[in-house]
PDB file of C-alpha atoms and ligand atoms in Angstrom:
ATOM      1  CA  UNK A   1      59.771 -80.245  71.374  1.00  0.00           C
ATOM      2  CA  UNK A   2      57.633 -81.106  74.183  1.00  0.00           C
ATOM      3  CA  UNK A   3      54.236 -82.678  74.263  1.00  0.00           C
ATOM      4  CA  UNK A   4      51.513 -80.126  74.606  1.00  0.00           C
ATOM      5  CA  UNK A   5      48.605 -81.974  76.635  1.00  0.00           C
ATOM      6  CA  UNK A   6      45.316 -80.678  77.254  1.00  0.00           C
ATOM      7  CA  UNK A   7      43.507 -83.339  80.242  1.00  0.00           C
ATOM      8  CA  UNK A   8      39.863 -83.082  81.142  1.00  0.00           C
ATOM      9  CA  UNK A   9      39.378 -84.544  84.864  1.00  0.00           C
ATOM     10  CA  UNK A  10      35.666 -85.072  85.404  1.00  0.00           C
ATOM     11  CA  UNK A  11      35.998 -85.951  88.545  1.00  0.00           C
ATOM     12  CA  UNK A  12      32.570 -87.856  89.782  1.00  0.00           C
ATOM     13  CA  UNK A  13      30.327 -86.358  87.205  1.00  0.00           C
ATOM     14  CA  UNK A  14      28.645 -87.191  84.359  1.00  0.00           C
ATOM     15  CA  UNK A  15      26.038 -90.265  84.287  1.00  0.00           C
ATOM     16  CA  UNK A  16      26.463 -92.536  81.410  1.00  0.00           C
ATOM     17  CA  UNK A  17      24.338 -90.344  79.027  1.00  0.00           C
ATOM     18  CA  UNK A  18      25.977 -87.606  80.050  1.00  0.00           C
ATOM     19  CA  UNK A  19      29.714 -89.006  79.516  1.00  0.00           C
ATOM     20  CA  UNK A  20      29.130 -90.347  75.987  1.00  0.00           C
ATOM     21  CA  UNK A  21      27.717 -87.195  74.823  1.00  0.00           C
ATOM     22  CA  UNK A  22      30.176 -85.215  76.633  1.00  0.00           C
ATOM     23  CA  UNK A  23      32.742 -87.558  74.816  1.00  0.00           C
ATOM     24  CA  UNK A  24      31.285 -87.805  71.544  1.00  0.00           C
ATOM     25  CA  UNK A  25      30.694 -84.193  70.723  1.00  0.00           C
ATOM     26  CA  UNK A  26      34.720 -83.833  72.041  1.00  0.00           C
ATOM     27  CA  UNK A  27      35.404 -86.371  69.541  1.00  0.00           C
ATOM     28  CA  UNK A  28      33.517 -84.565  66.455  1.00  0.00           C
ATOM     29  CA  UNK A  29      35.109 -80.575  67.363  1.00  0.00           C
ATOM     30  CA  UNK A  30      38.754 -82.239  67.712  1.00  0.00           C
ATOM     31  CA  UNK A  31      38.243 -83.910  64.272  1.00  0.00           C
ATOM     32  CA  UNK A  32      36.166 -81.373  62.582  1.00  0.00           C
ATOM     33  CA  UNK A  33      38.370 -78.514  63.656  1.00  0.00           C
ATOM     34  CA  UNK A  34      41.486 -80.182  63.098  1.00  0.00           C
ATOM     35  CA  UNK A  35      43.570 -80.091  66.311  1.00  0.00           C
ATOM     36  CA  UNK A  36      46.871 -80.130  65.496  1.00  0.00           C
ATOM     37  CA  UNK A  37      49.710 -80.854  67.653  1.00  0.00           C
ATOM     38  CA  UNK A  38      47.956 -80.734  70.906  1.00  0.00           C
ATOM     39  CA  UNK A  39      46.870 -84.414  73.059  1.00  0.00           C
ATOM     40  CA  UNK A  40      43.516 -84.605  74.498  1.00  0.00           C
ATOM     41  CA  UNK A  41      43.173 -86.806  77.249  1.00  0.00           C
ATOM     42  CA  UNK A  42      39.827 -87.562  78.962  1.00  0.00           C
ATOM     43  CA  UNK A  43      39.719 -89.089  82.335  1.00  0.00           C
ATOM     44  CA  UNK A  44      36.434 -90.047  83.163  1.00  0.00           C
ATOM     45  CA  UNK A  45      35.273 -92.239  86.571  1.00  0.00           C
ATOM     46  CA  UNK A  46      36.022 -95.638  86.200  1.00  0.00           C
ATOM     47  CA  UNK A  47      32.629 -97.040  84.741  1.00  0.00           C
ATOM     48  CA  UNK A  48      33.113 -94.723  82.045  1.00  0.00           C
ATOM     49  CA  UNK A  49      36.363 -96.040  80.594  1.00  0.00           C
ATOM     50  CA  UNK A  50      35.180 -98.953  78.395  1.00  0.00           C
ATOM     51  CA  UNK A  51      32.565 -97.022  76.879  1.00  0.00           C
ATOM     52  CA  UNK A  52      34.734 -93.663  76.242  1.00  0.00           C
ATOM     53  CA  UNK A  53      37.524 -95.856  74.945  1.00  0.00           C
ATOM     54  CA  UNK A  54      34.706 -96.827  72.035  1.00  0.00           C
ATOM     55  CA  UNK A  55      33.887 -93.615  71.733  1.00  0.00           C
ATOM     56  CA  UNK A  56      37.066 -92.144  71.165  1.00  0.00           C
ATOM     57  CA  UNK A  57      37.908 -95.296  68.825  1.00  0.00           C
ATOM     58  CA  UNK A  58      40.867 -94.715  66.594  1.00  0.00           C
ATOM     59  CA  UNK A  59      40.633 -90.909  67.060  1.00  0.00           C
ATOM     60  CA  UNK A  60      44.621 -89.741  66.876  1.00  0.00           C
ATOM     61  CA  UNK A  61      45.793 -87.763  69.393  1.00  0.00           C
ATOM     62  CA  UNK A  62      42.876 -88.296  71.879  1.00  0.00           C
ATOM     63  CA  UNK A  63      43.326 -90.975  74.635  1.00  0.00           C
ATOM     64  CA  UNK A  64      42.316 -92.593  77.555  1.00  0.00           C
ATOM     65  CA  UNK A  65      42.912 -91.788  81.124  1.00  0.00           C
ATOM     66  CA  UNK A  66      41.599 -92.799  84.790  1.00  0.00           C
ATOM     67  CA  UNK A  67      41.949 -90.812  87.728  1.00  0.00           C
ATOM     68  CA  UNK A  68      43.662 -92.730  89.875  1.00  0.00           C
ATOM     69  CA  UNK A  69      44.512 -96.478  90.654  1.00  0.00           C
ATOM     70  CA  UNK A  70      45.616 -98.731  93.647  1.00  0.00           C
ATOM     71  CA  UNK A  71      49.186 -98.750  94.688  1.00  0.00           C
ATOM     72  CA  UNK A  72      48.861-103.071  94.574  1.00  0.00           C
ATOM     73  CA  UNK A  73      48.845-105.111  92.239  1.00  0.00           C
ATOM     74  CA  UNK A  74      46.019-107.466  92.853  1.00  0.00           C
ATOM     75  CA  UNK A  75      44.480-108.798  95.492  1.00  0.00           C
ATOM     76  CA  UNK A  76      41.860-108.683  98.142  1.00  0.00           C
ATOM     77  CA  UNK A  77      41.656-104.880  98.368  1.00  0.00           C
ATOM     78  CA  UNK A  78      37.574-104.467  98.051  1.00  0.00           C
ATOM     79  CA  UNK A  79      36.700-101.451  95.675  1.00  0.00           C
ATOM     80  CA  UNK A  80      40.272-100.747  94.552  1.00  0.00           C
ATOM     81  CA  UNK A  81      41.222-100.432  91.220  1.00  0.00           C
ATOM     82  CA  UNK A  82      44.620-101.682  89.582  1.00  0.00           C
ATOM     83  CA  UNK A  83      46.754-100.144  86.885  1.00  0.00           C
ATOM     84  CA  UNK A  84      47.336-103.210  84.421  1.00  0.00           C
ATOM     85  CA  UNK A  85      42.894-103.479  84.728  1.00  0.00           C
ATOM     86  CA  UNK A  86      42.943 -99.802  83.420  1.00  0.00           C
ATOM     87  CA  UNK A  87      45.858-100.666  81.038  1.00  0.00           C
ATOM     88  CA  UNK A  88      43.242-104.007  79.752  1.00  0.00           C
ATOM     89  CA  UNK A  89      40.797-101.419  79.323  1.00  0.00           C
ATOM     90  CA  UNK A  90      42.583 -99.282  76.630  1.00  0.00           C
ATOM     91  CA  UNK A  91      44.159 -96.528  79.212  1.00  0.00           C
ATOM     92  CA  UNK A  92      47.242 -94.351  78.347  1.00  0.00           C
ATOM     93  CA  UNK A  93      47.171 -92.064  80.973  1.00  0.00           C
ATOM     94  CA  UNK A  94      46.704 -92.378  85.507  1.00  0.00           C
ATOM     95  CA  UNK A  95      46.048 -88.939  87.072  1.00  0.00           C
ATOM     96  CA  UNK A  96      48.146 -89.698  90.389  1.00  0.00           C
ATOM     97  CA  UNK A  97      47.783 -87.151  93.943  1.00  0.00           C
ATOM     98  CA  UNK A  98      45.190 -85.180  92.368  1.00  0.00           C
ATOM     99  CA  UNK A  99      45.113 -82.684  95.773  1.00  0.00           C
ATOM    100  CA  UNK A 100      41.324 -84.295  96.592  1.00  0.00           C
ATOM    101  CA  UNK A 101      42.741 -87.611  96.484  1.00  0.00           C
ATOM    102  CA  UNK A 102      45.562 -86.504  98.876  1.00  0.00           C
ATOM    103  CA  UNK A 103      43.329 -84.213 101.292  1.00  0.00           C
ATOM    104  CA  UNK A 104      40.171 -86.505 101.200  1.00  0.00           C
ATOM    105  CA  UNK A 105      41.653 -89.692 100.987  1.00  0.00           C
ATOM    106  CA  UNK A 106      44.678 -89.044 103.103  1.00  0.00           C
ATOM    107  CA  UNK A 107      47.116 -90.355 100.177  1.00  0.00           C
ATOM    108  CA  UNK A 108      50.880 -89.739 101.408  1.00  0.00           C
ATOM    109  CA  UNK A 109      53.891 -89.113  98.754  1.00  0.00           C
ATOM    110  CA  UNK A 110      55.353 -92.341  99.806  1.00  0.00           C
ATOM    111  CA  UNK A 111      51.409 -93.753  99.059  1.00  0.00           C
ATOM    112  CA  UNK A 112      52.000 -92.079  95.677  1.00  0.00           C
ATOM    113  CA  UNK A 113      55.445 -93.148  94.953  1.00  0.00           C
ATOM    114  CA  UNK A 114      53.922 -96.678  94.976  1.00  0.00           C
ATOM    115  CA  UNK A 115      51.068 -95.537  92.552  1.00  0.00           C
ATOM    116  CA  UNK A 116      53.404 -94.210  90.322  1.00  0.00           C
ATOM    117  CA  UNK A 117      55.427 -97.349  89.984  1.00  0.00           C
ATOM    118  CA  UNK A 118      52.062 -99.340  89.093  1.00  0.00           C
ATOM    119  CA  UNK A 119      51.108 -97.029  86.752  1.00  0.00           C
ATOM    120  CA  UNK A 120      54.619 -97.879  84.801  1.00  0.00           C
ATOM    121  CA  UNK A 121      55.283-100.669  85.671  1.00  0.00           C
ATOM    122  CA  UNK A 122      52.187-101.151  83.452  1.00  0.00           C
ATOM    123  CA  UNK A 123      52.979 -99.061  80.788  1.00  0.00           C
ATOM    124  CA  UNK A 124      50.473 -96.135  82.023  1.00  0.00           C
ATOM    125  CA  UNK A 125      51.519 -92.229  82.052  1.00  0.00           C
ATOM    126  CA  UNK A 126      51.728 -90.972  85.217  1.00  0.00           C
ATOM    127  CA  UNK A 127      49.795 -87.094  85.233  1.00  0.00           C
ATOM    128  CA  UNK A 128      51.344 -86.784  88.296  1.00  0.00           C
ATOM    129  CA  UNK A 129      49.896 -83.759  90.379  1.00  0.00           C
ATOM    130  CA  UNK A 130      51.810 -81.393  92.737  1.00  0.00           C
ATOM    131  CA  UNK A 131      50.944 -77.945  94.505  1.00  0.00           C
ATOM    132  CA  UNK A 132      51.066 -76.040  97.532  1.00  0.00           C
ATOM    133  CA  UNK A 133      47.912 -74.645  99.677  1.00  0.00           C
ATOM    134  CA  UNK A 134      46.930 -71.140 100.211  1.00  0.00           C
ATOM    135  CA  UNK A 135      48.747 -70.608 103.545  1.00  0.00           C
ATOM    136  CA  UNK A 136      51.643 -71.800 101.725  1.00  0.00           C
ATOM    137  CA  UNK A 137      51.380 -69.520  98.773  1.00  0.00           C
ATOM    138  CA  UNK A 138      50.570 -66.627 101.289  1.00  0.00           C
ATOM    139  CA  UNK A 139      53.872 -67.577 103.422  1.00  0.00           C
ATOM    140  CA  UNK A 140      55.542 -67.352  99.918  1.00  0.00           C
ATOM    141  CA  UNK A 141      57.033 -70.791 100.902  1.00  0.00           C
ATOM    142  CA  UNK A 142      55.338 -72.558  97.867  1.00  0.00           C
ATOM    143  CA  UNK A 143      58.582 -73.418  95.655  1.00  0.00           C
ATOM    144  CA  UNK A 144      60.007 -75.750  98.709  1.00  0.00           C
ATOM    145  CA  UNK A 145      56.791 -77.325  99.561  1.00  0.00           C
ATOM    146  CA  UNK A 146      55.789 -78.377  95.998  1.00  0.00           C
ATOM    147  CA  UNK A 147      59.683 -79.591  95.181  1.00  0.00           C
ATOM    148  CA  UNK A 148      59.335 -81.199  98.305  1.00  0.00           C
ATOM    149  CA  UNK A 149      56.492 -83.003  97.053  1.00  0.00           C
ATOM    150  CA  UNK A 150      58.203 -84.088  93.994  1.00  0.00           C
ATOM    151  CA  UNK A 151      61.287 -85.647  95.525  1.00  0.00           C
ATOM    152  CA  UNK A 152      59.614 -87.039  98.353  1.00  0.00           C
ATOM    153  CA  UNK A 153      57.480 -89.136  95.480  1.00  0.00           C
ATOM    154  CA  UNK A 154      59.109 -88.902  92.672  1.00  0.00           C
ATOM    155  CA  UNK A 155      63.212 -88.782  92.894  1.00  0.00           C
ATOM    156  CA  UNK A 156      63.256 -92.402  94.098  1.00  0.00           C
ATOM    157  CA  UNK A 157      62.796 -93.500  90.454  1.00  0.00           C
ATOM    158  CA  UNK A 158      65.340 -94.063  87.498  1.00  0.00           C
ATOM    159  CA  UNK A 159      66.062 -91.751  84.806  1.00  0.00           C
ATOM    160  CA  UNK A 160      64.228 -94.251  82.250  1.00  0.00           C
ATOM    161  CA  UNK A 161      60.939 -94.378  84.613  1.00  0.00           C
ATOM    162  CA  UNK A 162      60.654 -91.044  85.241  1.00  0.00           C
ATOM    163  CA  UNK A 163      61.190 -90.207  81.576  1.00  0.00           C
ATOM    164  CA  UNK A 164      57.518 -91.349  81.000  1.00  0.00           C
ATOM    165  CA  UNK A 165      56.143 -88.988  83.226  1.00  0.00           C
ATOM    166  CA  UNK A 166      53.963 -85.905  83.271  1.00  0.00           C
ATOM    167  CA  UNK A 167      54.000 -83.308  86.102  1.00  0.00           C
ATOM    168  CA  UNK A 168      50.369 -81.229  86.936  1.00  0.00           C
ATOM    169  CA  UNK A 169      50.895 -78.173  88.925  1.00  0.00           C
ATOM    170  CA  UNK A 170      47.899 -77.428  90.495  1.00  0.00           C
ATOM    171  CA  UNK A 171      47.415 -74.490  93.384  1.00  0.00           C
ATOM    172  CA  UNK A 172      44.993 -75.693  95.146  1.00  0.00           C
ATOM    173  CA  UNK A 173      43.822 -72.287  96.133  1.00  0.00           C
ATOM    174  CA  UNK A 174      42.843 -72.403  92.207  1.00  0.00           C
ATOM    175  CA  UNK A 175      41.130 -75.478  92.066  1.00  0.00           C
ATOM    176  CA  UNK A 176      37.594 -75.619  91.609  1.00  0.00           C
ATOM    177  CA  UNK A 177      37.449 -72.032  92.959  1.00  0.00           C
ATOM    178  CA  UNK A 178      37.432 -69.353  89.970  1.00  0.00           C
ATOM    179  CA  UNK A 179      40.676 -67.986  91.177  1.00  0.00           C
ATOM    180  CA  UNK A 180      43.316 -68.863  88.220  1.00  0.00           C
ATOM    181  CA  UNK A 181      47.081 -68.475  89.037  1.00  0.00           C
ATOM    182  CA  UNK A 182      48.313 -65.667  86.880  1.00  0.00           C
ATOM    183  CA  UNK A 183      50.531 -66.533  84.016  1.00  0.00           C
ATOM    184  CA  UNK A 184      53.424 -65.197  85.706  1.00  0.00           C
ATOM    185  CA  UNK A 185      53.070 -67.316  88.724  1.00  0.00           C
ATOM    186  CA  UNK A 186      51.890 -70.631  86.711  1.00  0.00           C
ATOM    187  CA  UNK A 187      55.771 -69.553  84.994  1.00  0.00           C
ATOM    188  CA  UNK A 188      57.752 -69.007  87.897  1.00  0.00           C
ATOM    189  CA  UNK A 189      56.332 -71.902  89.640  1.00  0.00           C
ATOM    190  CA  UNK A 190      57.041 -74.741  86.401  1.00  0.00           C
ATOM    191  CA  UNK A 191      60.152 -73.452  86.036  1.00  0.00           C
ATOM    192  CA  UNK A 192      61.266 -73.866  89.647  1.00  0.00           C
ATOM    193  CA  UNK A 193      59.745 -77.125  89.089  1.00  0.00           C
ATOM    194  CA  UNK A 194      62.081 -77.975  85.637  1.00  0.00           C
ATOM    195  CA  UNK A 195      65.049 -76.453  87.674  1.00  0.00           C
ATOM    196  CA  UNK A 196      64.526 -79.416  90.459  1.00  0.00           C
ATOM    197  CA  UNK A 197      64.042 -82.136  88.211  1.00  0.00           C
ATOM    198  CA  UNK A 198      67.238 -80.866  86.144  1.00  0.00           C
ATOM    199  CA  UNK A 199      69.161 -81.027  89.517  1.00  0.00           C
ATOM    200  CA  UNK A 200      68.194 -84.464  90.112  1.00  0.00           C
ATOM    201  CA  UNK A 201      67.642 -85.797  86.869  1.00  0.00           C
ATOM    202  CA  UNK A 202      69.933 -84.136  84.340  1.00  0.00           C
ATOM    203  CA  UNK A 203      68.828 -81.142  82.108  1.00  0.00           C
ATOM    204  CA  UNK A 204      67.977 -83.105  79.208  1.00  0.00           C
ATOM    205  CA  UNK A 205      65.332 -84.995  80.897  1.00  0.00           C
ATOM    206  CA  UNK A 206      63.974 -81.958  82.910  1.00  0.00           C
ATOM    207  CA  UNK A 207      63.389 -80.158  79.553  1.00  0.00           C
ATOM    208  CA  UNK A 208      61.539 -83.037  77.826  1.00  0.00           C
ATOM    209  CA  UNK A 209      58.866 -83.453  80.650  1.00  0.00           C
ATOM    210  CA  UNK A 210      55.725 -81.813  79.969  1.00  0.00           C
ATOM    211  CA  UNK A 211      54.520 -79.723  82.297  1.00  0.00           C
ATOM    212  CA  UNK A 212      50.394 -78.660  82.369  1.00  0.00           C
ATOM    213  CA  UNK A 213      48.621 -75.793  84.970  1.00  0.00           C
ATOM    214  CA  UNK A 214      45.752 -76.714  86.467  1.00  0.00           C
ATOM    215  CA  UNK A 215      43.342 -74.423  88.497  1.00  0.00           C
ATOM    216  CA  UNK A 216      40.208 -72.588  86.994  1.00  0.00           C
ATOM    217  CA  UNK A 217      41.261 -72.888  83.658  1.00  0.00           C
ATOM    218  CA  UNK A 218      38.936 -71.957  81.130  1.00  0.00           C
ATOM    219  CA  UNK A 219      38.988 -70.593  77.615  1.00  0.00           C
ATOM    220  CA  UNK A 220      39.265 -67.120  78.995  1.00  0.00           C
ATOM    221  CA  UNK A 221      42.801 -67.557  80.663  1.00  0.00           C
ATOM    222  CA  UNK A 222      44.217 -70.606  79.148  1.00  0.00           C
ATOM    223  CA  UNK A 223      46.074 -68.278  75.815  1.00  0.00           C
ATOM    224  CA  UNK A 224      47.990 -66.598  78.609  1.00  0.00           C
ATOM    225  CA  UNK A 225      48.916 -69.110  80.626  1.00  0.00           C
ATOM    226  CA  UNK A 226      50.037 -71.542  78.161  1.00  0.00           C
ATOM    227  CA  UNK A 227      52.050 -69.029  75.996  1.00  0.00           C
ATOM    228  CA  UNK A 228      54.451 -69.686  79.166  1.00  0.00           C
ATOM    229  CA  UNK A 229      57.729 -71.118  78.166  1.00  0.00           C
ATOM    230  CA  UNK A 230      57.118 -73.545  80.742  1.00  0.00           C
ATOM    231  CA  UNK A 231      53.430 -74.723  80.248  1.00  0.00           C
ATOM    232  CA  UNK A 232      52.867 -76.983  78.429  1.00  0.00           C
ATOM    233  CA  UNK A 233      48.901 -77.878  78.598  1.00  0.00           C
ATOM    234  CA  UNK A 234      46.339 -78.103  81.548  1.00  0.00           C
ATOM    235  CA  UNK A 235      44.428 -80.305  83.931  1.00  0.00           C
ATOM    236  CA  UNK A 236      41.179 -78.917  83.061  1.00  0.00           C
ATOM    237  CA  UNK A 237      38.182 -79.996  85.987  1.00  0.00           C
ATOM    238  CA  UNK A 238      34.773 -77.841  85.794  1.00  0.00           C
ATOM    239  CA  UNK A 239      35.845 -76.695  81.885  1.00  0.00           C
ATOM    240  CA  UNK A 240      36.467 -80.555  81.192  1.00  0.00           C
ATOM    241  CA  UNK A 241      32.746 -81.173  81.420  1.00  0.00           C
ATOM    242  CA  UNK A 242      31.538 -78.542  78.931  1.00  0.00           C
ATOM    243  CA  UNK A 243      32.896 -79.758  75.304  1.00  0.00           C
ATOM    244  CA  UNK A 244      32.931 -76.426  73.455  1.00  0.00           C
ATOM    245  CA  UNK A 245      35.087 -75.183  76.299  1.00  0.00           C
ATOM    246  CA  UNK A 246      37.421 -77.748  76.533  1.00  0.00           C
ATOM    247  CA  UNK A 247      38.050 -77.526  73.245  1.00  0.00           C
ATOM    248  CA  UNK A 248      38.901 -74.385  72.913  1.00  0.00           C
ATOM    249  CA  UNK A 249      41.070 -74.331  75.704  1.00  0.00           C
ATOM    250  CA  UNK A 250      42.967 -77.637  73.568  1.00  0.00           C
ATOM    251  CA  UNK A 251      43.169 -74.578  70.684  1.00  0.00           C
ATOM    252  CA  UNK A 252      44.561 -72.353  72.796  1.00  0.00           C
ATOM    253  CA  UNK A 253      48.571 -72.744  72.534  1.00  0.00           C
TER     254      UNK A 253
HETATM  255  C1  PEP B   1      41.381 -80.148  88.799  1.00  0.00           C
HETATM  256  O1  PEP B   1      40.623 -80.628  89.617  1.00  0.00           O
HETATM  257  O2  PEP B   1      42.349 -80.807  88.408  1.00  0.00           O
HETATM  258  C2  PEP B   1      41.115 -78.793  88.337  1.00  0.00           C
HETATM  259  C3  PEP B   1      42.092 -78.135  87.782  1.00  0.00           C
HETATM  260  O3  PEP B   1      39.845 -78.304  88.548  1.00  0.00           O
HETATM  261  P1  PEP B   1      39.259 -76.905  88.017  1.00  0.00           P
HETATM  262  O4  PEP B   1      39.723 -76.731  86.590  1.00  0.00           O
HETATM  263  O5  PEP B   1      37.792 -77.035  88.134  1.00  0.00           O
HETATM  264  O6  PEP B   1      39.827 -75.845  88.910  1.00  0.00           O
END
């Protein structure tokens, strides 16, 4: 059975106040309401981890992610974050080539592939984030681009690394924009996905890796999509940042 993963990414939002109420009334609904079976993972901005890692204390089946981290390991690299500080700081989980990070910030796949081997090489989970742009989608060309995408970054590791790792599909023509993929196309899309990994990586290994949809999800969509055989969670943005929503999308498999 698969890992079903529900991820907030806040982005940069949320002021201190804001992040450890945000956090702690997440906290109180996933205990209260007893969440079963499904991971919550919050990835607030950096100067939030320390204090969400109190919050969330010894809360099972909630943890700790950043949302992103250098491709070094140390060094003179001013305002750069590494993966073993976030892995000091109590993080399980790296959100890597989020599409901002790789439109605004110009981050490449091989940039990423060198991320990724950070984030294990410190004993982080990789959330690593694929999908194709509108005028892709629209030239129906979106099932080579995102592959593409994956091996460029991805197929470079061993079958024991990449074990660890879990894949975000996120249109970006959904992101942030109200406009959800439907169900059917979040389906056809991770399982074109799981049918490249299997080629590269064996079958076994391509059916253990946890999938997740990202783009306008909200408590509204997210039954349909993740009844998908496929889906197996979300990267949640604007819905992260409301606590009643992002729970009940966590309830919704
Ligand atoms: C995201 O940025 O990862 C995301 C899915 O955002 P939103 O849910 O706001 O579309």
């Amino acid at each position: 059975m698969r890992k079903k993963i529900v991820a907030g990414n806040w982005k940069m939002n949320l002021n201190q106040e804001e992040g450890h109420k945000l956090t702690s009334e997440i906290v109180h609904m996933f205990e209260d309401e007893n969440l079963k079976d499904v991971i919550l993972v919050l990835n607030p901005p950096f100067v939030h981890l320390q204090g969400v890692k109190k919050l969330i204390g010894e809360t099972k089946g909630i943890f700790l992610g950043a949302q992103n981290c250098s491709d070094k390991a140390s060094g003179a690299f001013t305002g750069e974050i590494s993966a073993s500080m976030l892995a000091s700081f109590g993080s399980t989980y790296v959100i890597i080539g989020h599409s901002e990070r790789r439109e605004y910030f110009k981050e490449t796949n091989a940039l990423l592939t060198a991320k990724t081997k950070q984030a294990l090489e410190n004993g982080l989970i990789p959330i690593f984030c694929c999908g194709e742009p509108l005028e892709i989608r629209e030239a129906g060309t979106q099932d080579a681009y995102v592959t593409a995408q994956l091996s460029e970054s991805l197929f470079g590791l061993s079958p024991e690394e990449f074990g660890k790792i879990v894949i975000a599909y996120e249109p970006i023509w959904a992101i942030g924009t109200g406009k959800t993929a439907s169900s059917d196309q979040a389906q056809d899309m991770h399982a074109a996905i799981r049918k490249h990994l299997g080629s590269h990586f064996g079958e076994e290994l391509a059916q253990q890796t946890p999938i997740l949809y990202g783009g306008s999800c909200n408590p509204g969509n997210a039954p349909d999509i993740f009844s998908k055989n496929d889906v197996d969670g979300g990267l949640i943005g604007g819905a992260s940042l409301k606590s009643r929503d992002f729970v009940d999308i966590a309830k919704s498999f």
